[in-house]
Amino acid sequence: MAREEAEWEATLQLRRKQAIGALALNLLEESLKQRLCLAKGYFDATHPRRGRYSGDGWPNRFKAEYEHRFRIDFNNSPVPFSRIEELVLARNAGIHRGIDDYLKKIKNPRFVNDDGKFSVDVTNYRSAVKDVKDFTKWVISELKKFRA
């Protein structure tokens, strides 16, 4: 009985941690998406959109749009674009409780524990925050060249 209770407590603790981690990644992803949306919006009159942009998921559609409208190649960012893609995939794994797609697309996933389950620890979360911050600063600095 005590063993079953301990296992139940451990499972409950893991699920709580996963929920908090998923929420944190969701907020971080949404913050990035909103910043990129707002930034490109300032140039709608001078660099208008041309229809819909294709790509697997919003990061790749934004990548195609920024490349087309501003000649900004996200692959030239100081933050590897794969880290931005990973953030979105990890967020999806946590929110939708399905890790397969994340594990299939990311070779060395940051948001997986030793048991192969979705997990966000403080160190990896801070690293993701830094990635988003640095990526956003770089995109904004590239866009500022149009205002000079």
Tab-separated table of C-alpha atoms in Angstrom:
chain	number	residue	atom	x	y	z
A	1	MET	CA	0.000	0.000	0.000
A	2	ALA	CA	2.767	2.477	0.898
A	3	ARG	CA	4.605	1.679	-2.334
A	4	GLU	CA	1.474	2.285	-4.435
A	5	GLU	CA	0.913	5.585	-2.648
A	6	ALA	CA	4.519	6.646	-3.278
A	7	GLU	CA	4.196	5.786	-6.988
A	8	TRP	CA	0.918	7.687	-7.169
A	9	GLU	CA	2.549	10.727	-5.521
A	10	ALA	CA	5.503	10.564	-7.917
A	11	THR	CA	3.170	10.382	-10.926
A	12	LEU	CA	1.100	13.273	-9.610
A	13	GLN	CA	4.228	15.359	-9.028
A	14	LEU	CA	5.486	14.641	-12.569
A	15	ARG	CA	2.117	15.613	-14.087
A	16	ARG	CA	2.076	18.857	-12.134
A	17	LYS	CA	5.588	19.652	-13.272
A	18	GLN	CA	4.650	18.824	-16.870
A	19	ALA	CA	1.588	21.076	-16.714
A	20	ILE	CA	3.573	24.003	-15.315
A	21	GLY	CA	6.333	23.418	-17.879
A	22	ALA	CA	3.839	23.284	-20.739
A	23	LEU	CA	2.227	26.503	-19.540
A	24	ALA	CA	5.621	28.234	-19.289
A	25	LEU	CA	6.598	27.159	-22.820
A	26	ASN	CA	3.171	28.174	-24.106
A	27	LEU	CA	3.563	31.688	-22.701
A	28	LEU	CA	7.100	31.965	-24.071
A	29	GLU	CA	6.047	30.771	-27.523
A	30	GLU	CA	3.054	33.119	-27.579
A	31	SER	CA	5.283	36.016	-26.541
A	32	LEU	CA	7.649	35.335	-29.441
A	33	LYS	CA	4.814	34.929	-31.929
A	34	GLN	CA	3.168	38.188	-30.837
A	35	ARG	CA	6.442	40.141	-31.009
A	36	LEU	CA	7.177	38.896	-34.520
A	37	CYS	CA	3.597	39.664	-35.591
A	38	LEU	CA	3.739	43.169	-34.180
A	39	ALA	CA	7.159	43.875	-35.667
A	40	LYS	CA	6.194	42.905	-39.206
A	41	GLY	CA	2.964	44.856	-38.882
A	42	TYR	CA	4.892	48.141	-38.772
A	43	PHE	CA	5.914	47.528	-42.381
A	44	ASP	CA	2.568	46.554	-43.908
A	45	ALA	CA	2.410	49.753	-45.988
A	46	THR	CA	6.004	49.669	-47.253
A	47	HIS	CA	6.508	45.882	-47.445
A	48	PRO	CA	3.045	44.374	-47.944
A	49	ARG	CA	2.213	40.706	-47.580
A	50	ARG	CA	1.763	38.688	-50.742
A	51	GLY	CA	-0.899	36.090	-50.043
A	52	ARG	CA	-0.345	33.197	-47.682
A	53	TYR	CA	3.103	31.924	-46.808
A	54	SER	CA	3.691	28.189	-46.668
A	55	GLY	CA	5.559	26.196	-44.106
A	56	ASP	CA	5.128	23.506	-41.491
A	57	GLY	CA	3.792	25.415	-38.480
A	58	TRP	CA	3.767	29.120	-37.754
A	59	PRO	CA	7.545	29.477	-37.253
A	60	ASN	CA	8.217	28.266	-40.793
A	61	ARG	CA	5.428	30.396	-42.253
A	62	PHE	CA	6.907	33.442	-40.472
A	63	LYS	CA	10.341	32.431	-41.717
A	64	ALA	CA	9.057	32.374	-45.314
A	65	GLU	CA	7.257	35.688	-44.848
A	66	TYR	CA	10.242	37.490	-43.320
A	67	GLU	CA	12.460	36.141	-46.085
A	68	HIS	CA	10.068	37.302	-48.799
A	69	ARG	CA	9.069	40.681	-47.358
A	70	PHE	CA	12.312	41.791	-45.703
A	71	ARG	CA	15.045	39.480	-47.016
A	72	ILE	CA	15.667	38.408	-43.427
A	73	ASP	CA	16.856	34.816	-43.306
A	74	PHE	CA	16.119	33.312	-39.895
A	75	ASN	CA	18.979	30.865	-40.505
A	76	ASN	CA	21.386	33.807	-40.144
A	77	SER	CA	20.226	34.501	-36.604
A	78	PRO	CA	22.754	34.103	-33.782
A	79	VAL	CA	20.222	31.660	-32.313
A	80	PRO	CA	19.876	28.548	-34.462
A	81	PHE	CA	16.374	28.526	-35.927
A	82	SER	CA	16.116	24.882	-34.887
A	83	ARG	CA	15.979	26.104	-31.256
A	84	ILE	CA	12.916	28.208	-32.085
A	85	GLU	CA	11.321	25.243	-33.833
A	86	GLU	CA	12.135	23.084	-30.820
A	87	LEU	CA	10.401	25.507	-28.477
A	88	VAL	CA	7.197	25.209	-30.515
A	89	LEU	CA	7.422	21.429	-30.794
A	90	ALA	CA	8.133	21.063	-27.069
A	91	ARG	CA	5.230	23.369	-26.244
A	92	ASN	CA	2.981	21.249	-28.455
A	93	ALA	CA	4.236	18.076	-26.775
A	94	GLY	CA	3.358	19.481	-23.367
A	95	ILE	CA	0.020	21.047	-24.268
A	96	HIS	CA	-1.255	18.200	-26.445
A	97	ARG	CA	0.404	15.447	-24.400
A	98	GLY	CA	2.029	13.822	-27.402
A	99	ILE	CA	5.795	13.687	-27.520
A	100	ASP	CA	6.320	11.556	-30.648
A	101	ASP	CA	6.429	14.418	-33.158
A	102	TYR	CA	8.864	16.336	-30.942
A	103	LEU	CA	11.194	13.359	-30.568
A	104	LYS	CA	11.010	12.591	-34.285
A	105	LYS	CA	11.998	16.105	-35.366
A	106	ILE	CA	14.523	17.101	-32.677
A	107	LYS	CA	17.740	15.110	-32.436
A	108	ASN	CA	18.803	16.206	-28.935
A	109	PRO	CA	15.609	17.363	-27.215
A	110	ARG	CA	16.055	19.688	-24.244
A	111	PHE	CA	12.603	19.160	-22.795
A	112	VAL	CA	12.677	15.420	-22.170
A	113	ASN	CA	13.715	13.746	-18.934
A	114	ASP	CA	15.816	10.599	-18.556
A	115	ASP	CA	12.658	8.478	-18.798
A	116	GLY	CA	11.823	9.976	-22.207
A	117	LYS	CA	8.911	12.027	-20.880
A	118	PHE	CA	8.162	15.702	-21.463
A	119	SER	CA	9.836	17.769	-18.770
A	120	VAL	CA	10.865	21.403	-18.400
A	121	ASP	CA	13.575	22.129	-15.868
A	122	VAL	CA	14.679	25.603	-14.810
A	123	THR	CA	17.996	25.483	-16.669
A	124	ASN	CA	16.443	24.506	-20.005
A	125	TYR	CA	13.616	26.983	-19.565
A	126	ARG	CA	16.056	29.822	-18.905
A	127	SER	CA	18.003	28.751	-21.970
A	128	ALA	CA	14.817	28.902	-24.065
A	129	VAL	CA	14.005	32.361	-22.662
A	130	LYS	CA	17.482	33.545	-23.638
A	131	ASP	CA	17.035	32.062	-27.126
A	132	VAL	CA	13.739	33.899	-27.610
A	133	LYS	CA	15.184	37.140	-26.273
A	134	ASP	CA	18.282	36.968	-28.478
A	135	PHE	CA	16.326	35.880	-31.549
A	136	THR	CA	13.798	38.691	-31.100
A	137	LYS	CA	16.539	41.298	-30.607
A	138	TRP	CA	18.241	40.107	-33.778
A	139	VAL	CA	15.024	40.235	-35.838
A	140	ILE	CA	14.260	43.743	-34.553
A	141	SER	CA	17.805	44.899	-35.338
A	142	GLU	CA	17.399	43.569	-38.881
A	143	LEU	CA	14.067	45.342	-39.289
A	144	LYS	CA	15.499	48.612	-37.968
A	145	LYS	CA	17.696	48.778	-41.066
A	146	PHE	CA	14.537	49.600	-43.028
A	147	ARG	CA	13.894	52.674	-40.888
A	148	ALA	CA	17.368	54.171	-41.246
